[in-house]
PDB file of C-alpha atoms in Angstrom:
ATOM      1  CA  SER C   1      15.001   3.891   5.180  1.00 46.00           C
ATOM      2  CA  GLN C   2      13.562   0.610   5.304  1.00 51.00           C
ATOM      3  CA  GLN C   3      11.546   0.394   1.906  1.00 64.00           C
ATOM      4  CA  GLY C   4      12.394  -2.032  -0.405  1.00 75.00           C
ATOM      5  CA  GLU C   5      13.445  -1.690  -3.763  1.00 84.00           C
ATOM      6  CA  GLU C   6      11.829  -2.682  -7.381  1.00 87.00           C
ATOM      7  CA  ASP C   7      14.221  -3.440 -10.171  1.00 89.00           C
ATOM      8  CA  PRO C   8      13.942  -2.462 -12.698  1.00 94.00           C
ATOM      9  CA  GLN C   9      12.003   0.973 -12.643  1.00 93.00           C
ATOM     10  CA  ALA C  10      10.282   0.604 -15.142  1.00 96.00           C
ATOM     11  CA  LEU C  11       9.838  -2.302 -18.078  1.00 96.00           C
ATOM     12  CA  SER C  12       7.867  -1.814 -21.565  1.00 97.00           C
ATOM     13  CA  ILE C  13       7.163  -5.379 -23.227  1.00 97.00           C
ATOM     14  CA  GLN C  14       5.056  -6.161 -26.221  1.00 97.00           C
ATOM     15  CA  GLU C  15       1.866  -7.937 -25.330  1.00 98.00           C
ATOM     16  CA  GLY C  16       1.595 -11.583 -24.817  1.00 97.00           C
ATOM     17  CA  GLU C  17       5.470 -11.525 -24.021  1.00 98.00           C
ATOM     18  CA  ASN C  18       6.512 -12.392 -20.202  1.00 98.00           C
ATOM     19  CA  ALA C  19       7.109  -9.546 -17.967  1.00 97.00           C
ATOM     20  CA  THR C  20       9.195 -10.044 -14.210  1.00 97.00           C
ATOM     21  CA  MET C  21       9.867  -7.693 -11.545  1.00 97.00           C
ATOM     22  CA  ASN C  22      11.823  -8.402  -8.259  1.00 96.00           C
ATOM     23  CA  CYS C  23      12.013  -6.601  -5.127  1.00 94.00           C
ATOM     24  CA  SER C  24      14.508  -6.661  -2.364  1.00 94.00           C
ATOM     25  CA  TYR C  25      13.963  -5.208   1.184  1.00 91.00           C
ATOM     26  CA  LYS C  26      16.438  -5.054   4.570  1.00 88.00           C
ATOM     27  CA  THR C  27      14.638  -6.177   7.329  1.00 85.00           C
ATOM     28  CA  SER C  28      13.058  -9.505   8.320  1.00 85.00           C
ATOM     29  CA  ILE C  29       9.472 -10.198   7.411  1.00 85.00           C
ATOM     30  CA  ASN C  30       6.488 -11.743   8.413  1.00 83.00           C
ATOM     31  CA  ASN C  31       5.040 -11.832   4.783  1.00 87.00           C
ATOM     32  CA  LEU C  32       5.507 -10.238   2.000  1.00 91.00           C
ATOM     33  CA  GLN C  33       2.761  -8.796  -0.416  1.00 92.00           C
ATOM     34  CA  TRP C  34       2.110  -7.773  -4.345  1.00 95.00           C
ATOM     35  CA  TYR C  35       0.622  -5.032  -5.220  1.00 95.00           C
ATOM     36  CA  ARG C  36      -0.857  -2.911  -8.159  1.00 96.00           C
ATOM     37  CA  GLN C  37      -1.574   0.590  -9.054  1.00 95.00           C
ATOM     38  CA  ASN C  38      -3.416   1.911 -11.823  1.00 93.00           C
ATOM     39  CA  SER C  39      -2.437   5.688 -12.303  1.00 85.00           C
ATOM     40  CA  GLY C  40      -3.105   7.681  -9.094  1.00 76.00           C
ATOM     41  CA  ARG C  41      -5.706   5.295  -8.330  1.00 84.00           C
ATOM     42  CA  GLY C  42      -5.560   2.846  -5.252  1.00 88.00           C
ATOM     43  CA  LEU C  43      -3.305  -0.460  -4.847  1.00 92.00           C
ATOM     44  CA  VAL C  44      -5.129  -3.465  -6.267  1.00 93.00           C
ATOM     45  CA  HIS C  45      -3.990  -6.236  -4.008  1.00 93.00           C
ATOM     46  CA  LEU C  46      -2.247  -9.109  -6.279  1.00 96.00           C
ATOM     47  CA  ILE C  47      -0.739 -11.753  -4.145  1.00 95.00           C
ATOM     48  CA  LEU C  48       0.672 -12.796  -0.535  1.00 92.00           C
ATOM     49  CA  ILE C  49       3.055 -15.047   0.347  1.00 93.00           C
ATOM     50  CA  ARG C  50       4.118 -16.022   3.766  1.00 91.00           C
ATOM     51  CA  SER C  51       7.824 -15.916   5.044  1.00 90.00           C
ATOM     52  CA  ASN C  52       7.732 -20.274   5.031  1.00 93.00           C
ATOM     53  CA  GLU C  53       6.877 -19.885   1.396  1.00 95.00           C
ATOM     54  CA  ARG C  54       9.237 -20.037  -1.655  1.00 97.00           C
ATOM     55  CA  GLU C  55       6.992 -19.785  -4.367  1.00 98.00           C
ATOM     56  CA  LYS C  56       3.333 -19.214  -4.989  1.00 97.00           C
ATOM     57  CA  HIS C  57       0.676 -18.883  -7.923  1.00 97.00           C
ATOM     58  CA  SER C  58      -2.342 -17.309  -9.057  1.00 96.00           C
ATOM     59  CA  GLY C  59      -4.025 -17.493 -12.191  1.00 97.00           C
ATOM     60  CA  ARG C  60      -1.019 -15.683 -14.632  1.00 97.00           C
ATOM     61  CA  LEU C  61       0.918 -14.817 -11.571  1.00 98.00           C
ATOM     62  CA  ARG C  62       4.445 -16.533  -9.890  1.00 98.00           C
ATOM     63  CA  VAL C  63       5.773 -14.975  -6.887  1.00 98.00           C
ATOM     64  CA  THR C  64       8.706 -16.385  -5.684  1.00 98.00           C
ATOM     65  CA  LEU C  65      10.615 -15.700  -2.485  1.00 97.00           C
ATOM     66  CA  ASP C  66      13.963 -15.985  -1.373  1.00 96.00           C
ATOM     67  CA  THR C  67      13.873 -15.224   2.475  1.00 94.00           C
ATOM     68  CA  SER C  68      17.597 -15.591   2.845  1.00 95.00           C
ATOM     69  CA  LYS C  69      18.665 -12.972   0.145  1.00 95.00           C
ATOM     70  CA  LYS C  70      16.111 -10.883   1.462  1.00 94.00           C
ATOM     71  CA  SER C  71      14.339 -10.913  -2.590  1.00 95.00           C
ATOM     72  CA  SER C  72      11.116 -11.618  -4.065  1.00 96.00           C
ATOM     73  CA  SER C  73      10.325 -11.662  -7.758  1.00 97.00           C
ATOM     74  CA  LEU C  74       6.790 -11.385  -9.747  1.00 98.00           C
ATOM     75  CA  LEU C  75       6.413 -12.939 -13.026  1.00 98.00           C
ATOM     76  CA  ILE C  76       3.459 -12.304 -14.869  1.00 98.00           C
ATOM     77  CA  THR C  77       2.570 -14.281 -17.771  1.00 98.00           C
ATOM     78  CA  ALA C  78       1.395 -13.876 -21.270  1.00 98.00           C
ATOM     79  CA  SER C  79       0.831  -9.866 -20.350  1.00 97.00           C
ATOM     80  CA  ARG C  80      -2.062  -7.771 -21.154  1.00 97.00           C
ATOM     81  CA  ALA C  81      -2.300  -3.996 -22.000  1.00 96.00           C
ATOM     82  CA  ALA C  82      -4.903  -3.847 -18.700  1.00 96.00           C
ATOM     83  CA  ASP C  83      -1.596  -5.140 -17.252  1.00 97.00           C
ATOM     84  CA  THR C  84      -0.230  -1.607 -17.843  1.00 97.00           C
ATOM     85  CA  ALA C  85       0.294  -0.251 -14.015  1.00 97.00           C
ATOM     86  CA  SER C  86       2.764   0.374 -11.191  1.00 96.00           C
ATOM     87  CA  TYR C  87       3.708  -2.969  -9.224  1.00 96.00           C
ATOM     88  CA  PHE C  88       4.581  -2.589  -5.252  1.00 95.00           C
ATOM     89  CA  CYS C  89       5.605  -5.356  -3.606  1.00 94.00           C
ATOM     90  CA  ALA C  90       5.538  -4.551   0.103  1.00 91.00           C
ATOM     91  CA  THR C  91       6.824  -6.206   3.775  1.00 89.00           C
ATOM     92  CA  ASP C  92       5.808  -6.276   7.374  1.00 81.00           C
ATOM     93  CA  PRO C  93       8.288  -6.579   9.120  1.00 73.00           C
ATOM     94  CA  ASN C  94       6.438  -6.181  12.719  1.00 68.00           C
ATOM     95  CA  THR C  95       3.210  -7.760  14.200  1.00 61.00           C
ATOM     96  CA  GLY C  96       0.722  -4.965  12.883  1.00 63.00           C
ATOM     97  CA  ASN C  97      -0.313  -4.031   9.244  1.00 71.00           C
ATOM     98  CA  GLN C  98       2.291  -2.048   8.838  1.00 81.00           C
ATOM     99  CA  PHE C  99       4.214  -2.445   5.701  1.00 86.00           C
ATOM    100  CA  TYR C 100       7.055  -0.770   3.906  1.00 88.00           C
ATOM    101  CA  PHE C 101       6.498  -0.208   0.349  1.00 90.00           C
ATOM    102  CA  GLY C 102       9.328  -0.658  -2.467  1.00 86.00           C
ATOM    103  CA  THR C 103       9.782   2.028  -4.941  1.00 87.00           C
ATOM    104  CA  GLY C 104       7.863   0.396  -7.700  1.00 92.00           C
ATOM    105  CA  THR C 105       8.359  -1.577 -11.199  1.00 95.00           C
ATOM    106  CA  SER C 106       6.487   0.885 -13.868  1.00 95.00           C
ATOM    107  CA  LEU C 107       5.176  -1.865 -16.204  1.00 97.00           C
ATOM    108  CA  THR C 108       3.958  -0.768 -20.090  1.00 97.00           C
ATOM    109  CA  VAL C 109       2.492  -3.754 -22.065  1.00 97.00           C
ATOM    110  CA  ILE C 110       2.219  -2.321 -25.570  1.00 97.00           C
ATOM    111  CA  PRO C 111      -0.897  -3.787 -27.514  1.00 94.00           C
TER     112      PRO C 111
ATOM    113  CA  LYS T   1     -18.685  -7.424  -0.753  1.00 62.00           C
ATOM    114  CA  ALA T   2     -18.006  -3.909  -0.439  1.00 77.00           C
ATOM    115  CA  GLY T   3     -14.677  -2.901  -0.695  1.00 92.00           C
ATOM    116  CA  VAL T   4     -12.811  -0.058   1.413  1.00 95.00           C
ATOM    117  CA  THR T   5     -14.348   3.236   1.083  1.00 96.00           C
ATOM    118  CA  GLN T   6     -12.334   6.515   1.298  1.00 97.00           C
ATOM    119  CA  THR T   7     -14.036   9.387   1.400  1.00 97.00           C
ATOM    120  CA  PRO T   8     -13.877  12.718  -0.004  1.00 97.00           C
ATOM    121  CA  ARG T   9     -12.026  11.805  -3.126  1.00 96.00           C
ATOM    122  CA  TYR T  10     -10.595  15.030  -4.250  1.00 96.00           C
ATOM    123  CA  LEU T  11     -10.063  17.611  -2.182  1.00 96.00           C
ATOM    124  CA  ILE T  12      -8.344  20.718  -2.268  1.00 98.00           C
ATOM    125  CA  LYS T  13      -6.991  22.764   0.663  1.00 98.00           C
ATOM    126  CA  THR T  14      -5.257  26.263   1.528  1.00 98.00           C
ATOM    127  CA  ARG T  15      -1.927  26.161   3.337  1.00 98.00           C
ATOM    128  CA  GLY T  16      -2.089  26.730   7.365  1.00 98.00           C
ATOM    129  CA  GLN T  17      -5.965  24.605   6.580  1.00 98.00           C
ATOM    130  CA  GLN T  18      -7.092  21.429   8.332  1.00 98.00           C
ATOM    131  CA  VAL T  19      -8.523  18.432   6.833  1.00 98.00           C
ATOM    132  CA  THR T  20     -10.103  15.370   7.612  1.00 98.00           C
ATOM    133  CA  LEU T  21     -10.166  12.397   5.710  1.00 98.00           C
ATOM    134  CA  SER T  22     -12.231   9.352   6.048  1.00 98.00           C
ATOM    135  CA  CYS T  23     -11.776   5.800   5.732  1.00 98.00           C
ATOM    136  CA  SER T  24     -14.506   3.084   5.721  1.00 97.00           C
ATOM    137  CA  PRO T  25     -13.027  -0.692   6.040  1.00 96.00           C
ATOM    138  CA  ILE T  26     -14.344  -4.048   4.266  1.00 94.00           C
ATOM    139  CA  SER T  27     -17.092  -5.034   6.640  1.00 92.00           C
ATOM    140  CA  GLY T  28     -15.801  -6.920   9.868  1.00 89.00           C
ATOM    141  CA  HIS T  29     -12.160  -5.790   8.862  1.00 91.00           C
ATOM    142  CA  ARG T  30     -10.830  -4.385  12.289  1.00 91.00           C
ATOM    143  CA  SER T  31      -7.528  -3.151  11.664  1.00 91.00           C
ATOM    144  CA  VAL T  32      -7.235   0.042   9.539  1.00 94.00           C
ATOM    145  CA  SER T  33      -3.549   1.637   8.221  1.00 94.00           C
ATOM    146  CA  TRP T  34      -3.439   4.816   6.130  1.00 96.00           C
ATOM    147  CA  TYR T  35      -0.521   5.711   4.187  1.00 96.00           C
ATOM    148  CA  GLN T  36       1.016   8.957   2.050  1.00 97.00           C
ATOM    149  CA  GLN T  37       1.754   8.509  -1.245  1.00 95.00           C
ATOM    150  CA  THR T  38       4.089  11.066  -3.270  1.00 93.00           C
ATOM    151  CA  PRO T  39       6.155  10.779  -6.063  1.00 89.00           C
ATOM    152  CA  GLY T  40       9.575  11.672  -4.439  1.00 85.00           C
ATOM    153  CA  GLN T  41       9.254   9.910  -1.152  1.00 87.00           C
ATOM    154  CA  GLY T  42       7.219   6.920  -3.053  1.00 89.00           C
ATOM    155  CA  LEU T  43       4.556   4.758  -0.345  1.00 92.00           C
ATOM    156  CA  GLN T  44       5.318   5.896   3.142  1.00 94.00           C
ATOM    157  CA  PHE T  45       3.565   4.192   6.462  1.00 93.00           C
ATOM    158  CA  LEU T  46       1.260   7.015   8.617  1.00 96.00           C
ATOM    159  CA  PHE T  47      -0.463   4.894  10.896  1.00 92.00           C
ATOM    160  CA  GLU T  48      -2.106   2.074  11.963  1.00 92.00           C
ATOM    161  CA  TYR T  49      -5.446   1.614  14.369  1.00 93.00           C
ATOM    162  CA  PHE T  50      -6.613  -1.933  15.451  1.00 91.00           C
ATOM    163  CA  SER T  51     -10.013  -1.910  17.629  1.00 90.00           C
ATOM    164  CA  GLU T  52      -9.817   1.908  18.208  1.00 94.00           C
ATOM    165  CA  THR T  53      -6.070   2.202  19.241  1.00 93.00           C
ATOM    166  CA  GLN T  54      -2.996   3.104  17.652  1.00 93.00           C
ATOM    167  CA  ARG T  55      -0.444   0.091  17.298  1.00 87.00           C
ATOM    168  CA  ASN T  56       1.894   1.412  15.134  1.00 86.00           C
ATOM    169  CA  LYS T  57       3.137   4.839  13.746  1.00 90.00           C
ATOM    170  CA  GLY T  58       5.105   5.929  10.909  1.00 91.00           C
ATOM    171  CA  ASN T  59       8.101   9.056  10.822  1.00 91.00           C
ATOM    172  CA  PHE T  60       5.410  12.165  10.450  1.00 96.00           C
ATOM    173  CA  PRO T  61       4.871  15.205  12.770  1.00 96.00           C
ATOM    174  CA  GLY T  62       2.639  15.543  14.945  1.00 96.00           C
ATOM    175  CA  ARG T  63      -0.332  17.496  12.712  1.00 97.00           C
ATOM    176  CA  PHE T  64      -0.504  14.279  11.291  1.00 98.00           C
ATOM    177  CA  SER T  65      -3.211  12.352  13.853  1.00 97.00           C
ATOM    178  CA  GLY T  66      -5.489   9.425  13.056  1.00 97.00           C
ATOM    179  CA  ARG T  67      -8.229   7.985  15.192  1.00 97.00           C
ATOM    180  CA  GLN T  68     -10.159   4.921  15.093  1.00 97.00           C
ATOM    181  CA  PHE T  69     -14.152   4.056  16.206  1.00 97.00           C
ATOM    182  CA  SER T  70     -16.195   1.261  17.677  1.00 95.00           C
ATOM    183  CA  ASN T  71     -17.142   0.554  13.991  1.00 94.00           C
ATOM    184  CA  SER T  72     -13.677   0.469  12.660  1.00 94.00           C
ATOM    185  CA  ARG T  73     -14.334   3.564  10.328  1.00 97.00           C
ATOM    186  CA  SER T  74     -11.138   5.354  10.784  1.00 98.00           C
ATOM    187  CA  GLU T  75     -10.435   9.594  10.149  1.00 98.00           C
ATOM    188  CA  MET T  76      -6.974  11.010   9.856  1.00 98.00           C
ATOM    189  CA  ASN T  77      -6.194  14.469  10.448  1.00 98.00           C
ATOM    190  CA  VAL T  78      -4.005  16.975   9.039  1.00 98.00           C
ATOM    191  CA  SER T  79      -3.565  20.059  10.560  1.00 96.00           C
ATOM    192  CA  THR T  80      -2.066  23.373   9.655  1.00 97.00           C
ATOM    193  CA  LEU T  81      -1.136  22.220   6.282  1.00 98.00           C
ATOM    194  CA  GLU T  82       1.748  22.856   3.741  1.00 98.00           C
ATOM    195  CA  LEU T  83       2.478  22.740   0.649  1.00 97.00           C
ATOM    196  CA  GLY T  84       4.263  19.084   0.743  1.00 96.00           C
ATOM    197  CA  ASP T  85       1.129  17.752   2.529  1.00 97.00           C
ATOM    198  CA  SER T  86      -0.410  17.125  -1.264  1.00 97.00           C
ATOM    199  CA  ALA T  87      -0.022  13.745  -1.921  1.00 97.00           C
ATOM    200  CA  LEU T  88      -2.162  10.495  -2.355  1.00 96.00           C
ATOM    201  CA  TYR T  89      -3.834   9.332   1.127  1.00 97.00           C
ATOM    202  CA  LEU T  90      -4.445   5.969   1.217  1.00 96.00           C
ATOM    203  CA  CYS T  91      -6.168   3.643   3.597  1.00 96.00           C
ATOM    204  CA  ALA T  92      -5.922  -0.323   3.916  1.00 93.00           C
ATOM    205  CA  SER T  93      -7.801  -2.421   5.983  1.00 92.00           C
ATOM    206  CA  SER T  94      -7.355  -5.983   7.132  1.00 88.00           C
ATOM    207  CA  ARG T  95      -9.439  -8.537   8.938  1.00 83.00           C
ATOM    208  CA  MET T  96      -6.643  -8.930  11.775  1.00 71.00           C
ATOM    209  CA  THR T  97      -2.868  -8.194  12.548  1.00 58.00           C
ATOM    210  CA  GLY T  98      -1.039 -10.866  11.658  1.00 57.00           C
ATOM    211  CA  VAL T  99      -0.549 -12.982   8.374  1.00 61.00           C
ATOM    212  CA  THR T 100      -3.292 -11.440   6.417  1.00 73.00           C
ATOM    213  CA  GLU T 101      -4.194  -9.529   2.864  1.00 83.00           C
ATOM    214  CA  ALA T 102      -4.653  -5.792   3.074  1.00 86.00           C
ATOM    215  CA  PHE T 103      -6.859  -4.106   0.981  1.00 91.00           C
ATOM    216  CA  PHE T 104      -6.611  -0.359   0.003  1.00 93.00           C
ATOM    217  CA  GLY T 105      -9.107   1.745  -0.894  1.00 95.00           C
ATOM    218  CA  GLN T 106      -9.202   4.342  -3.949  1.00 95.00           C
ATOM    219  CA  GLY T 107      -7.008   7.259  -1.859  1.00 96.00           C
ATOM    220  CA  THR T 108      -7.724  10.803  -1.053  1.00 97.00           C
ATOM    221  CA  ARG T 109      -6.314  12.955  -3.784  1.00 97.00           C
ATOM    222  CA  LEU T 110      -5.329  16.379  -1.263  1.00 98.00           C
ATOM    223  CA  THR T 111      -4.227  19.148  -2.985  1.00 98.00           C
ATOM    224  CA  VAL T 112      -2.366  22.202  -0.701  1.00 98.00           C
ATOM    225  CA  VAL T 113      -2.650  25.687  -2.368  1.00 97.00           C
TER     226      VAL T 113
END
């Protein structure tokens, strides 16, 4: 399978704490994107990091990318109960918009 | 601006029937891709269309097909439905191919009984 893997599979934290989730992938990529999915609904785009970038910030989100290790991490700072969701990384090794998704991390933020 | 719209949101079909799902991309987006999400297999790529042409296809049987119209709207069709086709089908649109964000619709929940 060309899908990536997220680690951990599940994460439970208290509101206000930081949450870190990791993504590993198998092939070279053009860019990597992170998405959030609330129970059974569509995917919400969070952030895109290009293969020549190492770190990117967006609000409370910080993403890093290490192409030598084929891995990425997503840090959510000062978590809120509304951050409770599943988080997926998606890579596109081809020129088209064909994405390979990781297995997802289920984040629970306890109020 | 309006997001990606998928219709219908929910669908129940019987084994052996066929189904057509619709996706209207964000205005100005020309690339549409489709994904199947199941608890066991996760998110899997079905196919991608750009300017009415299928550019990429995932590893799904020929019962799964799609098309894109000149206004970039896309449909996917599944014929001879099987129980295992029960899934959330997601559509994503992008402005162009290459390095660009992909935005997803809310999905169509298909249940095959």
